[in-house]
Coordinates of C-alpha atoms and ligand atoms in Angstrom, one line a residue:
M1 CA 26.9 24.7 5.3
A2 CA 28.0 21.2 4.5
A3 CA 25.1 18.8 4.1
S4 CA 25.4 15.7 6.3
T5 CA 22.2 14.1 5.0
L6 CA 22.7 12.9 1.4
P7 CA 20.1 13.7 -1.3
A8 CA 17.8 11.0 -2.6
P9 CA 19.1 9.2 -5.7
A10 CA 18.3 11.4 -8.7
I11 CA 16.4 8.5 -10.4
R12 CA 13.8 8.7 -7.6
C13 CA 13.2 12.5 -8.0
R14 CA 10.7 13.8 -10.5
E15 CA 10.4 17.5 -11.2
L16 CA 6.7 18.6 -11.1
C17 CA 7.6 22.2 -11.4
D18 CA 11.0 22.9 -12.7
L19 CA 11.8 26.3 -11.3
P20 CA 14.9 27.4 -9.3
P21 CA 14.3 27.4 -5.5
A22 CA 12.7 30.6 -4.2
E23 CA 15.7 31.5 -2.0
S24 CA 14.0 34.4 -0.3
A25 CA 11.0 32.3 0.8
D26 CA 10.6 31.0 4.3
F27 CA 11.0 27.2 4.4
I28 CA 11.3 23.9 2.6
L29 CA 7.8 22.3 2.6
Y30 CA 7.5 18.5 2.7
I31 CA 4.0 17.3 2.1
M32 CA 3.7 13.9 3.6
S33 CA 0.8 12.1 2.0
A34 CA 1.9 8.5 1.2
F35 CA 5.2 7.8 2.9
R36 CA 3.8 8.6 6.4
R37 CA 7.0 7.9 8.3
T38 CA 10.0 9.7 9.7
G39 CA 12.7 7.2 8.6
W40 CA 13.6 5.1 5.6
N41 CA 11.8 7.7 3.5
F42 CA 13.6 9.2 0.5
A43 CA 11.1 12.1 0.2
L44 CA 11.8 13.3 3.8
Q45 CA 15.5 12.7 3.2
Q46 CA 15.4 14.9 0.1
A47 CA 13.5 17.6 2.0
V48 CA 16.1 17.5 4.8
Y49 CA 18.9 17.6 2.3
L50 CA 17.4 20.7 0.6
A51 CA 16.8 22.4 3.9
Q52 CA 20.4 21.9 4.9
D53 CA 21.7 22.9 1.5
L54 CA 19.7 26.1 1.4
N55 CA 19.9 26.7 5.1
K56 CA 16.2 27.0 5.5
P57 CA 13.8 25.6 8.1
L58 CA 11.9 22.4 7.2
L59 CA 8.1 22.2 7.6
V60 CA 6.6 18.7 7.5
V61 CA 2.9 18.9 6.7
E62 CA 1.1 15.6 7.1
L63 CA -2.4 15.8 5.5
L64 CA -5.5 13.8 6.0
S65 CA -8.1 14.8 3.5
C66 CA -11.8 13.9 3.8
S67 CA -12.1 14.1 0.0
M68 CA -10.4 10.8 -0.6
P69 CA -12.8 8.2 -1.9
F70 CA -14.0 5.8 0.8
S71 CA -12.9 8.1 3.7
S72 CA -14.3 6.4 6.8
N73 CA -13.8 6.0 10.5
R74 CA -11.7 2.9 9.8
L75 CA -9.3 4.6 7.4
H76 CA -9.1 7.9 9.3
R77 CA -8.4 6.1 12.6
F78 CA -5.5 4.1 11.2
T79 CA -4.1 7.2 9.5
L80 CA -4.5 9.3 12.7
D81 CA -2.7 6.7 14.8
G82 CA 0.2 7.1 12.4
M83 CA 0.1 10.9 12.7
A84 CA 0.2 10.7 16.5
D85 CA 3.2 8.5 16.2
N86 CA 4.9 10.9 13.8
A87 CA 4.1 13.8 16.1
R88 CA 6.0 12.0 18.9
R89 CA 8.9 11.1 16.6
L90 CA 9.3 14.7 15.3
K91 CA 9.0 16.4 18.6
N92 CA 12.1 18.5 19.4
R93 CA 13.7 17.4 16.1
G94 CA 15.2 19.7 13.4
A95 CA 11.9 19.9 11.5
R96 CA 8.5 21.4 12.5
Y97 CA 5.6 18.9 12.2
Y98 CA 2.2 20.2 11.2
P99 CA -0.6 17.6 11.2
Y100 CA -3.6 18.7 9.3
V101 CA -6.9 16.9 9.2
E102 CA -9.5 18.4 6.9
R103 CA -12.8 19.1 8.5
Q104 CA -14.5 20.3 5.4
K105 CA -13.7 19.4 1.8
G106 CA -11.4 22.0 0.2
Q107 CA -9.6 23.1 3.4
A108 CA -6.4 21.2 2.7
A109 CA -6.2 22.6 -0.8
K110 CA -6.4 26.1 0.7
L111 CA -3.8 25.4 3.3
L112 CA -1.4 24.0 0.6
G113 CA -2.0 27.0 -1.6
R114 CA -1.1 29.3 1.3
L115 CA 2.0 27.2 2.2
A116 CA 3.1 27.1 -1.4
Q117 CA 3.4 30.9 -1.3
K118 CA 5.9 30.7 1.5
A119 CA 7.9 27.7 0.3
C120 CA 11.4 27.8 -1.3
V121 CA 10.9 24.2 -2.6
I122 CA 8.0 21.7 -2.2
V123 CA 8.8 18.1 -1.8
S124 CA 6.0 15.5 -2.1
D125 CA 5.5 11.8 -2.2
D126 CA 5.4 10.1 -5.6
F127 CA 2.9 7.3 -5.1
P128 CA 1.3 5.5 -8.1
N129 CA -2.4 5.1 -7.5
Y130 CA -5.8 5.2 -9.0
Y131 CA -6.9 7.4 -6.1
A132 CA -4.1 9.8 -5.8
P133 CA -3.5 10.6 -2.1
G134 CA -2.8 13.9 -0.5
E135 CA -2.0 16.9 -2.4
Q136 CA -2.2 15.2 -5.8
A137 CA -5.9 14.7 -5.2
L138 CA -6.3 18.3 -4.3
N139 CA -5.0 19.3 -7.6
I140 CA -2.8 22.3 -6.6
Q141 CA -0.8 23.8 -9.3
P142 CA 2.3 25.2 -7.6
R143 CA 4.3 28.0 -9.0
V144 CA 7.3 27.0 -7.0
S145 CA 10.0 24.4 -7.5
T146 CA 8.3 21.1 -6.7
I147 CA 9.8 17.6 -6.6
A148 CA 7.9 14.3 -6.2
V149 CA 10.1 11.6 -4.7
D150 CA 9.7 7.9 -5.0
S151 CA 10.1 5.9 -1.8
N152 CA 7.8 3.1 -2.8
G153 CA 10.1 0.1 -3.0
L154 CA 13.6 -1.3 -3.5
M155 CA 13.5 -0.8 -7.2
P156 CA 13.1 2.9 -8.3
L157 CA 10.0 3.1 -10.4
N158 CA 11.7 5.3 -13.0
A159 CA 14.3 2.5 -13.6
I160 CA 11.6 0.0 -14.7
P161 CA 11.3 0.1 -18.5
Q162 CA 7.9 -1.5 -19.0
A163 CA 4.8 -2.9 -17.2
Y164 CA 5.7 -6.5 -17.0
P165 CA 3.1 -9.1 -17.9
S166 CA 4.1 -11.7 -15.3
A167 CA 5.9 -12.1 -12.0
Y168 CA 8.4 -14.3 -13.8
A169 CA 9.3 -11.7 -16.3
F170 CA 9.6 -9.0 -13.7
R171 CA 11.7 -11.2 -11.4
R172 CA 14.1 -11.8 -14.3
F173 CA 14.4 -8.1 -14.7
L174 CA 14.9 -7.5 -11.0
Q175 CA 17.6 -10.2 -10.8
K176 CA 19.6 -8.3 -13.3
H177 CA 19.0 -4.7 -12.3
L178 CA 18.0 -4.5 -8.7
P179 CA 21.4 -5.3 -7.1
V180 CA 22.9 -1.9 -8.0
H181 CA 20.0 -0.1 -6.1
L182 CA 20.3 -2.2 -3.0
V183 CA 23.5 -0.3 -2.0
S184 CA 21.8 3.0 -1.7
P185 CA 18.8 2.6 0.8
P186 CA 17.1 5.6 2.3
H187 CA 18.5 7.0 5.6
P188 CA 16.9 5.3 8.6
D189 CA 16.6 8.7 10.4
P190 CA 17.4 11.6 8.0
L191 CA 16.9 14.2 10.7
K192 CA 19.4 12.6 13.1
D193 CA 22.5 14.6 12.1
A194 CA 20.8 17.4 10.3
A195 CA 21.5 20.9 11.7
L196 CA 18.6 23.0 10.4
P197 CA 17.4 26.4 11.4
M198 CA 14.1 26.3 13.2
L199 CA 10.9 27.7 11.7
P200 CA 10.2 31.0 13.5
D201 CA 7.4 30.7 16.0
R202 CA 5.8 33.8 14.6
L203 CA 5.4 32.1 11.2
F204 CA 4.0 28.9 12.7
R205 CA 1.5 30.9 14.8
D206 CA 0.3 32.9 11.8
L207 CA -0.3 29.7 9.9
S208 CA -1.9 28.0 12.9
E209 CA -4.4 30.8 13.4
E210 CA -5.7 30.4 9.9
F211 CA -5.4 26.6 9.6
P212 CA -5.2 25.2 13.1
P213 CA -3.0 22.0 13.2
S214 CA -4.9 18.9 14.4
F215 CA -2.8 17.9 17.4
D216 CA -6.0 17.5 19.5
L217 CA -7.6 15.2 17.0
I218 CA -4.6 12.9 16.3
G219 CA -4.2 12.2 20.0
D220 CA -7.9 11.4 20.6
R221 CA -8.9 7.8 20.2
S222 CA -12.3 8.2 21.7
D223 CA -15.4 7.1 19.7
S224 CA -16.6 10.7 19.4
A225 CA -13.4 12.1 17.9
L226 CA -14.3 11.5 14.3
S227 CA -18.0 12.2 14.6
S228 CA -17.9 15.7 13.3
L229 CA -15.9 14.9 10.2
P230 CA -17.7 14.5 6.8
I231 CA -16.6 10.8 6.3
D232 CA -18.4 7.5 6.3
H233 CA -19.2 6.7 10.0
S234 CA -20.8 3.3 9.2
I235 CA -17.4 1.6 8.9
P236 CA -15.8 1.4 12.4
P237 CA -12.1 1.4 13.1
A238 CA -10.3 -1.9 12.6
P239 CA -9.2 -3.8 15.7
C240 CA -5.5 -2.7 15.3
T241 CA -3.4 0.4 15.7
G242 CA -1.8 2.2 12.9
G243 CA 1.6 3.9 12.9
T244 CA 5.3 3.1 12.7
T245 CA 5.6 1.8 16.2
S246 CA 2.9 -0.9 15.6
A247 CA 4.4 -1.7 12.3
R248 CA 7.8 -2.3 13.8
L249 CA 6.2 -4.5 16.6
R250 CA 4.6 -6.6 13.9
L251 CA 7.8 -6.9 11.9
T252 CA 9.7 -8.1 15.0
R253 CA 6.9 -10.6 15.8
F254 CA 7.0 -11.8 12.2
L255 CA 10.8 -12.2 12.1
D256 CA 11.1 -13.8 15.5
H257 CA 8.1 -16.2 15.4
R258 CA 6.5 -16.5 12.0
L259 CA 9.1 -16.3 9.2
E260 CA 10.5 -19.8 9.6
M261 CA 7.0 -21.2 8.9
Y262 CA 6.2 -18.8 6.1
A263 CA 7.2 -20.9 3.0
Q264 CA 5.3 -23.9 4.2
Y265 CA 2.2 -22.5 5.9
R266 CA 1.6 -19.0 4.4
N267 CA -1.5 -20.2 2.6
H268 CA -3.2 -21.6 5.7
P269 CA -5.7 -19.2 7.2
D270 CA -5.8 -21.0 10.5
L271 CA -2.1 -20.7 11.1
D272 CA -1.8 -17.0 10.5
V273 CA 2.0 -16.9 9.8
T274 CA 2.1 -14.0 7.4
S275 CA 3.5 -10.6 8.4
G276 CA 0.2 -8.6 8.5
L277 CA 2.2 -5.6 7.3
S278 CA 0.2 -4.7 4.1
P279 CA -1.9 -1.9 5.8
Y280 CA 1.3 -0.4 7.2
L281 CA 3.0 -0.6 3.9
H282 CA 0.0 0.9 2.2
F283 CA -0.1 3.9 4.6
G284 CA 3.6 4.3 4.4
H285 CA 4.0 3.6 8.2
I286 CA 6.8 1.2 7.3
S287 CA 9.1 1.0 4.3
S288 CA 10.0 -2.2 2.4
H289 CA 13.6 -1.0 2.7
E290 CA 13.4 -1.2 6.5
I291 CA 11.7 -4.7 6.3
F292 CA 14.4 -5.8 3.9
F293 CA 17.2 -4.4 6.1
R294 CA 15.8 -6.1 9.3
L295 CA 15.5 -9.4 7.5
S296 CA 19.0 -9.1 6.1
E297 CA 20.4 -8.3 9.5
A298 CA 18.5 -11.3 11.1
Q299 CA 20.0 -13.6 8.5
Q300 CA 23.4 -11.9 8.2
W301 CA 22.9 -11.3 4.6
S302 CA 25.2 -9.3 2.3
P303 CA 24.9 -8.6 -1.5
D304 CA 27.7 -11.1 -2.3
R305 CA 25.1 -13.9 -1.5
L306 CA 23.0 -12.9 -4.5
S307 CA 23.1 -15.5 -7.2
P308 CA 23.8 -14.0 -10.6
E309 CA 22.8 -16.9 -12.9
I310 CA 19.2 -17.5 -11.7
R311 CA 17.2 -16.5 -14.7
G312 CA 13.8 -15.7 -13.2
R313 CA 13.7 -18.6 -10.8
R314 CA 12.1 -17.9 -7.4
E315 CA 14.3 -20.0 -5.2
G316 CA 18.0 -19.4 -4.7
W317 CA 18.1 -15.8 -5.9
W318 CA 18.9 -14.0 -2.6
G319 CA 21.0 -16.7 -1.0
L320 CA 18.7 -16.7 2.1
S321 CA 16.7 -19.4 3.8
P322 CA 13.8 -20.8 1.8
A323 CA 11.3 -19.0 4.1
A324 CA 13.0 -15.6 3.7
E325 CA 13.2 -16.1 -0.1
A326 CA 9.5 -16.9 -0.2
F327 CA 8.7 -13.8 1.8
L328 CA 10.9 -11.6 -0.4
D329 CA 9.2 -12.9 -3.4
Q330 CA 6.0 -11.4 -2.1
L331 CA 7.5 -8.2 -0.6
V332 CA 9.7 -7.4 -3.6
T333 CA 8.7 -9.3 -6.8
W334 CA 4.9 -9.3 -6.4
R335 CA 4.5 -6.0 -4.5
E336 CA 6.7 -4.0 -6.9
L337 CA 5.3 -5.7 -10.0
G338 CA 2.0 -4.1 -9.0
Y339 CA 3.5 -0.7 -8.2
A340 CA 5.3 -0.7 -11.6
F341 CA 2.1 -1.6 -13.4
A342 CA 0.2 1.2 -11.8
F343 CA 3.0 3.7 -12.3
L344 CA 3.5 2.8 -16.0
R345 CA -0.1 2.1 -17.1
E346 CA -2.6 4.9 -16.8
D347 CA -5.3 2.4 -17.6
A348 CA -4.2 0.0 -14.8
A349 CA -7.6 0.2 -13.0
R350 CA -9.7 -0.3 -16.2
Y351 CA -11.0 -3.5 -17.5
E352 CA -9.5 -2.8 -20.9
S353 CA -6.0 -3.1 -19.4
L354 CA -6.4 -6.9 -19.2
P355 CA -4.4 -8.9 -21.8
D356 CA -6.3 -9.6 -25.1
W357 CA -6.5 -13.4 -24.5
V358 CA -8.1 -12.7 -21.1
R359 CA -10.8 -10.4 -22.4
Q360 CA -11.6 -12.7 -25.3
T361 CA -12.0 -15.7 -23.2
L362 CA -14.0 -14.0 -20.5
E363 CA -16.3 -12.3 -23.0
S364 CA -16.9 -15.5 -25.0
H365 CA -18.2 -17.0 -21.7
E366 CA -20.3 -14.0 -20.7
Q367 CA -23.6 -15.7 -21.7
D368 CA -22.8 -18.9 -19.9
P369 CA -25.5 -19.9 -17.4
R370 CA -24.7 -18.7 -13.9
P371 CA -26.2 -21.0 -11.2
W372 CA -25.5 -18.3 -8.6
L373 CA -25.8 -14.6 -9.4
Y374 CA -25.6 -11.9 -6.6
P375 CA -25.8 -8.1 -6.6
L376 CA -23.3 -6.0 -4.7
E377 CA -25.5 -5.8 -1.6
D378 CA -25.6 -9.6 -1.2
F379 CA -21.8 -9.8 -1.5
E380 CA -21.3 -6.9 0.9
Q381 CA -23.5 -8.5 3.5
A382 CA -22.0 -11.9 3.1
R383 CA -25.3 -13.4 1.9
T384 CA -24.1 -16.0 -0.5
H385 CA -24.7 -19.8 -0.4
D386 CA -21.0 -20.4 0.4
P387 CA -20.0 -20.4 4.1
L388 CA -16.3 -20.1 3.3
W389 CA -16.8 -17.1 1.0
N390 CA -19.1 -15.5 3.6
A391 CA -16.5 -16.0 6.3
A392 CA -13.8 -14.3 4.2
Q393 CA -16.2 -11.3 3.5
R394 CA -17.0 -11.0 7.2
Q395 CA -13.3 -10.9 8.0
L396 CA -12.9 -8.0 5.5
V397 CA -15.9 -6.1 6.9
R398 CA -15.0 -6.6 10.6
E399 CA -11.3 -6.5 10.6
G400 CA -10.3 -4.7 7.3
I401 CA -8.2 -7.6 6.1
I402 CA -8.6 -10.9 4.4
H403 CA -6.1 -13.8 4.4
N404 CA -4.4 -13.8 1.0
Y405 CA -5.4 -17.4 0.0
L406 CA -9.0 -16.7 0.8
R407 CA -8.7 -13.3 -0.9
M408 CA -7.9 -15.1 -4.1
L409 CA -11.0 -17.4 -3.6
W410 CA -13.0 -14.3 -2.7
G411 CA -12.2 -12.6 -6.0
K412 CA -12.5 -15.7 -8.2
K413 CA -16.0 -16.3 -6.8
I414 CA -17.1 -12.7 -7.4
L415 CA -16.1 -13.3 -11.0
E416 CA -18.1 -16.5 -11.1
W417 CA -21.2 -15.2 -9.4
S418 CA -21.5 -11.8 -11.2
A419 CA -23.3 -11.1 -14.5
G420 CA -20.0 -10.5 -16.3
P421 CA -16.3 -9.6 -15.8
R422 CA -16.9 -5.9 -15.8
Q423 CA -19.5 -6.1 -13.1
A424 CA -17.2 -8.4 -11.1
L425 CA -14.4 -5.9 -11.4
S426 CA -16.5 -3.1 -10.1
I427 CA -17.8 -5.1 -7.2
M428 CA -14.3 -6.3 -6.2
L429 CA -12.9 -2.7 -6.3
E430 CA -15.8 -1.3 -4.3
L431 CA -15.6 -3.9 -1.5
N432 CA -11.9 -4.1 -1.3
D433 CA -11.3 -0.4 -1.3
R434 CA -14.2 0.4 1.0
Y435 CA -13.3 -2.1 3.7
A436 CA -9.7 -3.2 3.4
L437 CA -7.1 -1.3 5.3
D438 CA -4.6 -2.0 2.6
G439 CA -7.1 -1.1 -0.2
R440 CA -6.7 1.7 -2.7
N441 CA -3.2 0.5 -3.3
P442 CA -1.4 -0.6 -6.5
N443 CA -1.6 -4.1 -5.1
S444 CA -5.4 -3.8 -4.8
L445 CA -5.3 -3.7 -8.6
S446 CA -2.7 -6.5 -8.8
G447 CA -4.8 -8.8 -6.7
I448 CA -8.2 -8.0 -8.2
F449 CA -6.9 -8.1 -11.8
W450 CA -5.1 -11.3 -11.0
C451 CA -8.5 -12.9 -10.2
L452 CA -9.5 -11.8 -13.7
G453 CA -6.4 -13.2 -15.4
R454 CA -3.7 -10.5 -15.3
F455 CA -0.1 -11.8 -14.6
D456 CA -1.4 -15.4 -15.1
R457 CA -1.3 -17.9 -17.9
P458 CA -4.2 -19.6 -19.7
W459 CA -5.6 -22.7 -18.0
P460 CA -8.0 -25.4 -19.3
Q461 CA -11.4 -24.2 -20.3
R462 CA -14.1 -23.9 -17.6
P463 CA -17.7 -22.5 -17.8
I464 CA -17.8 -18.7 -17.0
Y465 CA -14.0 -18.5 -16.5
G466 CA -13.1 -19.6 -20.0
R467 CA -9.3 -20.0 -19.9
V468 CA -8.8 -17.9 -16.7
R469 CA -7.8 -19.9 -13.7
S470 CA -10.7 -21.0 -11.5
M471 CA -10.9 -21.7 -7.8
S472 CA -13.4 -23.6 -5.7
S473 CA -14.2 -23.5 -2.0
D474 CA -14.2 -27.3 -1.6
N475 CA -10.7 -27.5 -3.0
T476 CA -9.6 -24.7 -0.9
A477 CA -11.0 -26.3 2.3
R478 CA -9.2 -29.6 1.3
K479 CA -5.9 -27.9 0.6
V480 CA -5.6 -25.4 3.5
S481 CA -6.8 -25.4 7.1
V482 CA -9.9 -23.3 7.5
E483 CA -11.9 -24.8 10.4
K484 CA -10.9 -22.2 13.0
F485 CA -11.3 -19.5 10.4
L486 CA -14.9 -20.7 9.7
S487 CA -15.9 -20.7 13.3
R488 CA -14.3 -17.4 14.0
F489 CA -16.2 -15.7 11.2
A490 CA -19.4 -17.6 11.4
N491 CA -22.6 -15.7 11.0
R492 CA -22.9 -13.8 14.2
G493 CA -24.2 -10.5 12.9
A494 CA -21.8 -7.6 13.3
K495 CA -20.2 -8.8 16.5
K496 CA -16.7 -10.1 16.6
Ligands
LIG1 C1 -8.6 -10.1 -4.7 C2 -7.3 -9.6 -4.1 C3 -7.2 -8.3 -3.6 C4 -6.0 -7.8 -3.0 N1 -6.0 -6.5 -2.6 C5 -4.8 -6.1 -2.0 C6 -4.8 -4.7 -1.5 O1 -5.8 -4.0 -1.6 N2 -3.6 -4.3 -1.0 C7 -2.5 -5.1 -0.9 O2 -1.5 -4.7 -0.4 N3 -2.5 -6.4 -1.3 C8 -3.7 -6.9 -1.9 N4 -3.7 -8.2 -2.3 C9 -2.5 -9.0 -2.2 C10 -2.4 -9.8 -0.9 O3 -3.6 -10.4 -0.5 C11 -1.9 -8.9 0.3 O4 -0.8 -8.2 0.0 C12 -1.5 -9.8 1.5 O5 -2.5 -10.7 1.8 C13 -1.1 -9.0 2.7 O6 -0.9 -9.8 3.9 P1 0.5 -9.7 4.6 O7 0.9 -8.3 4.8 O8 0.3 -10.6 5.8 O9 1.4 -10.4 3.5 P2 2.8 -11.2 3.6 O10 2.5 -12.6 3.1 O11 3.4 -11.1 4.9 O12 3.7 -10.5 2.5 C14 4.5 -9.3 2.8 C15 4.1 -8.2 1.8 O13 4.3 -8.6 0.5 C16 3.2 -8.0 -0.3 N5 2.4 -9.0 -0.9 C17 2.1 -10.2 -0.4 N6 1.3 -10.9 -1.2 C18 1.2 -10.1 -2.3 C19 0.5 -10.3 -3.6 N7 -0.2 -11.4 -3.9 N8 0.5 -9.3 -4.5 C20 1.2 -8.2 -4.2 N9 1.9 -7.9 -3.0 C21 1.9 -8.9 -2.1 C22 2.4 -7.1 0.6 O14 2.9 -5.8 0.6 C23 2.6 -7.8 2.0 O15 2.4 -7.0 3.1 C24 -4.9 -8.7 -2.9 C25 -5.0 -10.0 -3.4 C26 -6.2 -10.4 -3.9 C27 -6.2 -11.9 -4.5

């Protein structure tokens, strides 16, 4: 049968088990664990392509494990919203959708082991992280052809030769090497034209009897829905809805009403002009390719507007409005800088991965007197002397987000008010990954390690910081508007 959906580019596919497809087996298995979406997803596209090519049914298993560190009502609810969305999108399509929420640790591994026995080929998501999501965390060792596919960003991770030390150096690399990859984006809807055989009901019934799919749970937004799961119930769902539909609504709102103010006002917490897309990008509910495509469409962009002689400069590369260029610098340069670092450096989450000059300067100031010193609990409960810092922490705890500019201040102050840089690192990781919807992401490391000096240059000497850039709440309050933010997140206990 002629394949109408093209395969993913070879550079995005990594063989995890290099065996020929088991042609007598029952289906192609796509394990959706990081790119939790039905379009603009190279991994799903590759699975559709293989199903067409081998004339096999496609089974899409979306997993939600309770073994992931920091599993909580907040993170589960957001993921389940996305699963409900995917169930709607895959209804009556060429693939069979199988949402599976683990009710006890170890169940998902058993399900995957069982499915692997029946799969011709397994396709999975290649996501660089310090907490590997989905099946990587479950440590299955398949004895069947298995491919991990990279649908993380515009630049294939395998095409990046090194972990770049700065955004400038990475931007220079991108300016030279990204254009060729822009012409092969993932299919917006890879199942659209795919003619696939359906998975026999008998097979689905057998699997379902042993491992019931979680259709009931993903559609249930009641408070009690999550109560029987072995996850942290003390962190409530965030006041937003996960999933591709919500992500697209946010993207439209951003492009229509916020983008034009982005370059000028993105640092102002009171103005709230950023996209708010990072949780959706983290859970894979939206792809940076789709965001890029919608932005290009809105600004009638084409690759001939790229400027070839730009040499690492931020402005003027894309040939777009200054606001769009500023946004793409975050979405592409900064976001993918962090993904590349986490992909290429196994030690990305460890203190030792900081540049030598950073460690030397921080350690030479480790004995500096610290007028303020707080343990994790005081930080967590927003019990510092600084109202702006406390407000930022309350936003994180209540809403699962922090405005980027205050997030920088938040991290810098944890460095200043902890016993040393290692303690500061562990406090930042703990709080960010426990509470932030976009936590546990390569960019959690980028942001946190940026506060400690990664991707930055030396600055004039300061107590405690040494030559690492410092920040102060007074300066922040002078530079950007925070009055409304302060009153919104004033100390009112746990209430909103
Ligand atoms: C201490 C600290 C911790 C951070 N932890 C995280 C985290 O856990 N997860 C996370 O995604 N980002 C993290 N960041 C980066 C940044 O704060 C968020 O990406 C940004 O605030 C998300 O808001 P937005 O979607 O409205 O961004 P927008 O301004 O609309 O930008 C669009 C997208 O670009 C990317 N982006 C924006 N700023 C950055 C940046 N500085 N570095 C890398 N990518 C960026 C994000 O994917 C974002 O969604 C952290 C920064 C700091 C200083």
